[in-house]
PDB file of C-alpha atoms in Angstrom:
ATOM      1  CA  UNK A   1     105.812  94.407  92.137  1.00  0.00           C
ATOM      2  CA  UNK A   2     106.828  97.464  90.143  1.00  0.00           C
ATOM      3  CA  UNK A   3     103.438  99.074  90.757  1.00  0.00           C
ATOM      4  CA  UNK A   4     104.618 102.515  91.907  1.00  0.00           C
ATOM      5  CA  UNK A   5     104.962 104.027  88.439  1.00  0.00           C
ATOM      6  CA  UNK A   6     101.982 102.032  87.162  1.00  0.00           C
ATOM      7  CA  UNK A   7      99.781 103.513  89.903  1.00  0.00           C
ATOM      8  CA  UNK A   8     101.024 107.006  89.057  1.00  0.00           C
ATOM      9  CA  UNK A   9     100.151 106.520  85.388  1.00  0.00           C
ATOM     10  CA  UNK A  10      96.671 105.245  86.304  1.00  0.00           C
ATOM     11  CA  UNK A  11      96.200 108.239  88.622  1.00  0.00           C
ATOM     12  CA  UNK A  12      97.138 110.682  85.862  1.00  0.00           C
ATOM     13  CA  UNK A  13      94.952 108.927  83.299  1.00  0.00           C
ATOM     14  CA  UNK A  14      91.961 108.903  85.631  1.00  0.00           C
ATOM     15  CA  UNK A  15      92.230 112.597  86.429  1.00  0.00           C
ATOM     16  CA  UNK A  16      93.121 113.697  82.888  1.00  0.00           C
ATOM     17  CA  UNK A  17      90.028 112.234  81.233  1.00  0.00           C
ATOM     18  CA  UNK A  18      87.795 113.748  83.916  1.00  0.00           C
ATOM     19  CA  UNK A  19      89.399 117.173  83.618  1.00  0.00           C
ATOM     20  CA  UNK A  20      88.966 117.007  79.847  1.00  0.00           C
ATOM     21  CA  UNK A  21      85.282 116.141  80.209  1.00  0.00           C
ATOM     22  CA  UNK A  22      84.672 119.034  82.628  1.00  0.00           C
ATOM     23  CA  UNK A  23      86.607 121.525  80.483  1.00  0.00           C
ATOM     24  CA  UNK A  24      84.585 120.504  77.408  1.00  0.00           C
ATOM     25  CA  UNK A  25      81.372 121.051  79.375  1.00  0.00           C
ATOM     26  CA  UNK A  26      80.310 117.413  79.151  1.00  0.00           C
ATOM     27  CA  UNK A  27      80.190 117.020  82.951  1.00  0.00           C
ATOM     28  CA  UNK A  28      80.061 119.348  85.921  1.00  0.00           C
ATOM     29  CA  UNK A  29      83.060 119.679  88.215  1.00  0.00           C
ATOM     30  CA  UNK A  30      81.531 117.220  90.695  1.00  0.00           C
ATOM     31  CA  UNK A  31      83.040 114.532  88.463  1.00  0.00           C
ATOM     32  CA  UNK A  32      86.481 115.499  89.784  1.00  0.00           C
ATOM     33  CA  UNK A  33      85.445 114.370  93.275  1.00  0.00           C
ATOM     34  CA  UNK A  34      85.413 110.786  92.001  1.00  0.00           C
ATOM     35  CA  UNK A  35      89.184 110.831  91.407  1.00  0.00           C
ATOM     36  CA  UNK A  36      90.055 110.135  95.050  1.00  0.00           C
ATOM     37  CA  UNK A  37      87.105 107.845  95.763  1.00  0.00           C
ATOM     38  CA  UNK A  38      88.006 105.642  92.777  1.00  0.00           C
ATOM     39  CA  UNK A  39      91.782 105.635  93.038  1.00  0.00           C
ATOM     40  CA  UNK A  40      92.426 105.546  96.798  1.00  0.00           C
ATOM     41  CA  UNK A  41      91.165 101.991  97.542  1.00  0.00           C
ATOM     42  CA  UNK A  42      92.734 100.710  94.330  1.00  0.00           C
ATOM     43  CA  UNK A  43      96.189 102.065  95.200  1.00  0.00           C
ATOM     44  CA  UNK A  44      95.831 101.074  98.870  1.00  0.00           C
ATOM     45  CA  UNK A  45      95.488  97.398  97.921  1.00  0.00           C
ATOM     46  CA  UNK A  46      98.757  97.529  95.956  1.00  0.00           C
ATOM     47  CA  UNK A  47     100.562  99.318  98.793  1.00  0.00           C
ATOM     48  CA  UNK A  48      99.354  96.808 101.386  1.00  0.00           C
ATOM     49  CA  UNK A  49     100.333  93.888  99.146  1.00  0.00           C
ATOM     50  CA  UNK A  50     103.792  95.381  98.536  1.00  0.00           C
ATOM     51  CA  UNK A  51     104.318  95.817 102.282  1.00  0.00           C
ATOM     52  CA  UNK A  52     103.343  92.187 102.898  1.00  0.00           C
ATOM     53  CA  UNK A  53     105.717  90.996 100.187  1.00  0.00           C
ATOM     54  CA  UNK A  54     108.472  93.149 101.666  1.00  0.00           C
ATOM     55  CA  UNK A  55     107.955  91.469 105.027  1.00  0.00           C
ATOM     56  CA  UNK A  56     108.201  88.056 103.371  1.00  0.00           C
ATOM     57  CA  UNK A  57     111.389  88.981 101.529  1.00  0.00           C
ATOM     58  CA  UNK A  58     113.047  90.191 104.735  1.00  0.00           C
ATOM     59  CA  UNK A  59     111.803  87.405 106.990  1.00  0.00           C
ATOM     60  CA  UNK A  60     114.401  84.911 108.176  1.00  0.00           C
ATOM     61  CA  UNK A  61     111.604  82.573 109.201  1.00  0.00           C
ATOM     62  CA  UNK A  62     110.211  82.549 105.679  1.00  0.00           C
ATOM     63  CA  UNK A  63     113.661  82.040 104.237  1.00  0.00           C
ATOM     64  CA  UNK A  64     114.161  79.084 106.548  1.00  0.00           C
ATOM     65  CA  UNK A  65     110.892  77.621 105.325  1.00  0.00           C
ATOM     66  CA  UNK A  66     111.755  78.032 101.654  1.00  0.00           C
ATOM     67  CA  UNK A  67     111.597  75.002  99.431  1.00  0.00           C
ATOM     68  CA  UNK A  68     114.654  73.474  97.770  1.00  0.00           C
ATOM     69  CA  UNK A  69     114.527  75.944  94.881  1.00  0.00           C
ATOM     70  CA  UNK A  70     114.842  78.856  97.322  1.00  0.00           C
ATOM     71  CA  UNK A  71     111.341  80.259  96.696  1.00  0.00           C
ATOM     72  CA  UNK A  72     109.468  81.094  99.936  1.00  0.00           C
ATOM     73  CA  UNK A  73     106.034  79.401 100.146  1.00  0.00           C
ATOM     74  CA  UNK A  74     104.238  82.772 100.207  1.00  0.00           C
ATOM     75  CA  UNK A  75     105.614  83.542  96.731  1.00  0.00           C
ATOM     76  CA  UNK A  76     104.864  80.209  95.119  1.00  0.00           C
ATOM     77  CA  UNK A  77     101.280  80.945  94.034  1.00  0.00           C
ATOM     78  CA  UNK A  78     101.419  84.737  94.071  1.00  0.00           C
ATOM     79  CA  UNK A  79      99.232  86.545  91.537  1.00  0.00           C
ATOM     80  CA  UNK A  80      99.414  90.320  91.049  1.00  0.00           C
ATOM     81  CA  UNK A  81      96.190  91.854  92.415  1.00  0.00           C
ATOM     82  CA  UNK A  82      93.610  93.258  89.988  1.00  0.00           C
ATOM     83  CA  UNK A  83      91.587  95.517  92.306  1.00  0.00           C
ATOM     84  CA  UNK A  84      88.507  97.333  91.068  1.00  0.00           C
ATOM     85  CA  UNK A  85      88.139 101.070  91.380  1.00  0.00           C
ATOM     86  CA  UNK A  86      86.384 102.443  94.430  1.00  0.00           C
ATOM     87  CA  UNK A  87      82.962 104.119  94.144  1.00  0.00           C
ATOM     88  CA  UNK A  88      82.815 106.777  91.447  1.00  0.00           C
ATOM     89  CA  UNK A  89      82.060 107.419  87.789  1.00  0.00           C
ATOM     90  CA  UNK A  90      81.176 103.899  86.760  1.00  0.00           C
ATOM     91  CA  UNK A  91      78.248 101.519  87.188  1.00  0.00           C
ATOM     92  CA  UNK A  92      78.529  99.566  90.404  1.00  0.00           C
ATOM     93  CA  UNK A  93      75.248  97.803  91.040  1.00  0.00           C
ATOM     94  CA  UNK A  94      75.126  94.174  89.935  1.00  0.00           C
ATOM     95  CA  UNK A  95      77.932  94.678  87.430  1.00  0.00           C
ATOM     96  CA  UNK A  96      80.905  92.590  88.529  1.00  0.00           C
ATOM     97  CA  UNK A  97      83.313  93.905  85.880  1.00  0.00           C
ATOM     98  CA  UNK A  98      82.392  97.602  86.182  1.00  0.00           C
ATOM     99  CA  UNK A  99      85.353  99.456  87.657  1.00  0.00           C
ATOM    100  CA  UNK A 100      87.806  96.743  86.610  1.00  0.00           C
ATOM    101  CA  UNK A 101      90.633  97.225  84.135  1.00  0.00           C
ATOM    102  CA  UNK A 102      89.540  96.493  80.570  1.00  0.00           C
ATOM    103  CA  UNK A 103      91.138  93.770  78.507  1.00  0.00           C
ATOM    104  CA  UNK A 104      93.625  94.539  75.765  1.00  0.00           C
ATOM    105  CA  UNK A 105      92.464  92.204  72.965  1.00  0.00           C
ATOM    106  CA  UNK A 106      93.987  92.061  69.515  1.00  0.00           C
ATOM    107  CA  UNK A 107      91.632  92.932  66.677  1.00  0.00           C
ATOM    108  CA  UNK A 108      91.249  91.202  63.323  1.00  0.00           C
ATOM    109  CA  UNK A 109      93.787  93.548  61.723  1.00  0.00           C
ATOM    110  CA  UNK A 110      96.323  92.629  64.462  1.00  0.00           C
ATOM    111  CA  UNK A 111      96.107  96.043  66.157  1.00  0.00           C
ATOM    112  CA  UNK A 112      95.725  96.140  69.920  1.00  0.00           C
ATOM    113  CA  UNK A 113      92.486  97.543  71.329  1.00  0.00           C
ATOM    114  CA  UNK A 114      94.120 100.738  72.684  1.00  0.00           C
ATOM    115  CA  UNK A 115      95.831 101.490  69.372  1.00  0.00           C
ATOM    116  CA  UNK A 116      92.552 101.172  67.475  1.00  0.00           C
ATOM    117  CA  UNK A 117      90.459 103.231  69.908  1.00  0.00           C
ATOM    118  CA  UNK A 118      92.732 106.043  70.997  1.00  0.00           C
ATOM    119  CA  UNK A 119      92.098 108.172  74.086  1.00  0.00           C
ATOM    120  CA  UNK A 120      88.294 108.165  74.282  1.00  0.00           C
ATOM    121  CA  UNK A 121      85.373 106.009  75.338  1.00  0.00           C
ATOM    122  CA  UNK A 122      84.880 102.744  73.495  1.00  0.00           C
ATOM    123  CA  UNK A 123      81.738 100.659  73.166  1.00  0.00           C
ATOM    124  CA  UNK A 124      82.537  97.013  72.504  1.00  0.00           C
ATOM    125  CA  UNK A 125      79.665  95.155  70.875  1.00  0.00           C
ATOM    126  CA  UNK A 126      79.073  92.481  68.275  1.00  0.00           C
ATOM    127  CA  UNK A 127      78.329  93.378  64.639  1.00  0.00           C
ATOM    128  CA  UNK A 128      74.884  91.811  65.201  1.00  0.00           C
ATOM    129  CA  UNK A 129      74.109  94.188  68.053  1.00  0.00           C
ATOM    130  CA  UNK A 130      75.065  97.202  65.949  1.00  0.00           C
ATOM    131  CA  UNK A 131      72.911  95.951  63.083  1.00  0.00           C
ATOM    132  CA  UNK A 132      69.968  95.816  65.489  1.00  0.00           C
ATOM    133  CA  UNK A 133      70.696  99.321  66.826  1.00  0.00           C
ATOM    134  CA  UNK A 134      71.738 101.459  63.813  1.00  0.00           C
ATOM    135  CA  UNK A 135      71.168 104.666  65.831  1.00  0.00           C
ATOM    136  CA  UNK A 136      74.337 103.864  67.772  1.00  0.00           C
ATOM    137  CA  UNK A 137      76.355 105.371  64.916  1.00  0.00           C
ATOM    138  CA  UNK A 138      74.793 108.770  65.615  1.00  0.00           C
ATOM    139  CA  UNK A 139      75.206 108.343  69.353  1.00  0.00           C
ATOM    140  CA  UNK A 140      78.880 107.507  68.875  1.00  0.00           C
ATOM    141  CA  UNK A 141      79.478 110.628  66.793  1.00  0.00           C
ATOM    142  CA  UNK A 142      77.640 112.837  69.270  1.00  0.00           C
ATOM    143  CA  UNK A 143      79.524 111.514  72.318  1.00  0.00           C
ATOM    144  CA  UNK A 144      82.848 110.777  70.560  1.00  0.00           C
ATOM    145  CA  UNK A 145      82.661 107.076  71.370  1.00  0.00           C
ATOM    146  CA  UNK A 146      84.571 104.497  69.348  1.00  0.00           C
ATOM    147  CA  UNK A 147      82.291 101.656  68.275  1.00  0.00           C
ATOM    148  CA  UNK A 148      84.331  98.459  68.371  1.00  0.00           C
ATOM    149  CA  UNK A 149      82.369  95.887  66.398  1.00  0.00           C
ATOM    150  CA  UNK A 150      85.282  93.852  65.141  1.00  0.00           C
ATOM    151  CA  UNK A 151      84.450  90.149  64.949  1.00  0.00           C
ATOM    152  CA  UNK A 152      87.840  89.154  66.370  1.00  0.00           C
ATOM    153  CA  UNK A 153      87.687  86.000  68.517  1.00  0.00           C
ATOM    154  CA  UNK A 154      89.157  87.815  71.524  1.00  0.00           C
ATOM    155  CA  UNK A 155      86.352  90.404  71.492  1.00  0.00           C
ATOM    156  CA  UNK A 156      83.612  87.829  71.010  1.00  0.00           C
ATOM    157  CA  UNK A 157      85.104  85.790  73.837  1.00  0.00           C
ATOM    158  CA  UNK A 158      85.143  88.834  76.144  1.00  0.00           C
ATOM    159  CA  UNK A 159      81.446  89.530  75.489  1.00  0.00           C
ATOM    160  CA  UNK A 160      80.496  85.851  75.815  1.00  0.00           C
ATOM    161  CA  UNK A 161      82.416  85.297  79.060  1.00  0.00           C
ATOM    162  CA  UNK A 162      80.855  88.414  80.545  1.00  0.00           C
ATOM    163  CA  UNK A 163      77.399  87.400  79.323  1.00  0.00           C
ATOM    164  CA  UNK A 164      76.565  90.799  77.818  1.00  0.00           C
ATOM    165  CA  UNK A 165      75.844  92.422  74.441  1.00  0.00           C
ATOM    166  CA  UNK A 166      77.996  95.509  75.085  1.00  0.00           C
ATOM    167  CA  UNK A 167      80.864  96.743  77.268  1.00  0.00           C
ATOM    168  CA  UNK A 168      81.534 100.469  77.688  1.00  0.00           C
ATOM    169  CA  UNK A 169      85.212 101.246  78.344  1.00  0.00           C
ATOM    170  CA  UNK A 170      86.331 104.638  79.689  1.00  0.00           C
ATOM    171  CA  UNK A 171      89.262 106.642  78.283  1.00  0.00           C
ATOM    172  CA  UNK A 172      91.402 105.549  81.256  1.00  0.00           C
ATOM    173  CA  UNK A 173      90.722 101.948  80.190  1.00  0.00           C
ATOM    174  CA  UNK A 174      88.485 100.923  83.057  1.00  0.00           C
ATOM    175  CA  UNK A 175      85.084  99.391  82.399  1.00  0.00           C
ATOM    176  CA  UNK A 176      82.310 101.958  82.903  1.00  0.00           C
ATOM    177  CA  UNK A 177      79.543  99.378  82.658  1.00  0.00           C
ATOM    178  CA  UNK A 178      77.914  96.655  80.589  1.00  0.00           C
ATOM    179  CA  UNK A 179      74.569  96.027  78.896  1.00  0.00           C
ATOM    180  CA  UNK A 180      72.833  92.672  78.875  1.00  0.00           C
ATOM    181  CA  UNK A 181      70.203  93.692  76.294  1.00  0.00           C
ATOM    182  CA  UNK A 182      68.962  96.640  74.217  1.00  0.00           C
ATOM    183  CA  UNK A 183      67.143  98.272  77.137  1.00  0.00           C
ATOM    184  CA  UNK A 184      70.276  97.987  79.285  1.00  0.00           C
ATOM    185  CA  UNK A 185      72.330  99.520  76.487  1.00  0.00           C
ATOM    186  CA  UNK A 186      70.075 102.579  76.240  1.00  0.00           C
ATOM    187  CA  UNK A 187      70.217 103.069  80.026  1.00  0.00           C
ATOM    188  CA  UNK A 188      73.991 102.596  80.134  1.00  0.00           C
ATOM    189  CA  UNK A 189      74.647 105.228  77.475  1.00  0.00           C
ATOM    190  CA  UNK A 190      72.188 107.694  79.006  1.00  0.00           C
ATOM    191  CA  UNK A 191      73.931 107.334  82.370  1.00  0.00           C
ATOM    192  CA  UNK A 192      77.428 107.638  80.930  1.00  0.00           C
ATOM    193  CA  UNK A 193      76.616 110.566  78.639  1.00  0.00           C
ATOM    194  CA  UNK A 194      73.971 112.842  80.192  1.00  0.00           C
ATOM    195  CA  UNK A 195      74.037 115.115  77.117  1.00  0.00           C
ATOM    196  CA  UNK A 196      72.390 112.301  75.158  1.00  0.00           C
ATOM    197  CA  UNK A 197      69.183 112.981  77.080  1.00  0.00           C
ATOM    198  CA  UNK A 198      69.075 116.496  75.615  1.00  0.00           C
ATOM    199  CA  UNK A 199      69.844 115.108  72.171  1.00  0.00           C
ATOM    200  CA  UNK A 200      66.894 112.703  72.254  1.00  0.00           C
ATOM    201  CA  UNK A 201      64.483 115.160  73.900  1.00  0.00           C
TER     202      UNK A 201
END
């Protein structure tokens, strides 16, 4: 599946953003404990899937059962797994996309999401949500969060399909959590950025 290098890159990205946050004093070093708890189950699923595929490739029985085009039945409907992260530095309760890899939509100016955001948190929300919460501009500056309010169809579709008003994406490009309304959004940001509590106190 070619996932060996991909898993290594995800490992490095996960640890790098956490180290940076601890070094900057934004989080205590307990955050580093979430590296293994998040990454281990994610990588394990890819390893187990690769082993199963290897057994299929090497199986004479499977080869004998292949269809006329030579493709073994086990491969016919194969889809690369998209496992979520294990428990860690993301919202887990009642948030089905938290801990999953974020989408890579194209914005109105044709740039890809990652190119527009850079290596930092990103808060995806509609222009209407930002208009209703103008204080988010100050929050974004304080926490170095990119506000992605582009009206591109791909972004609107992502929010609509998820049924939320905002999606918070981590620097390693996994979803930290979502907000279904203004109260959710305040709670999500306070949880993700503890320093905001001191700012508002």
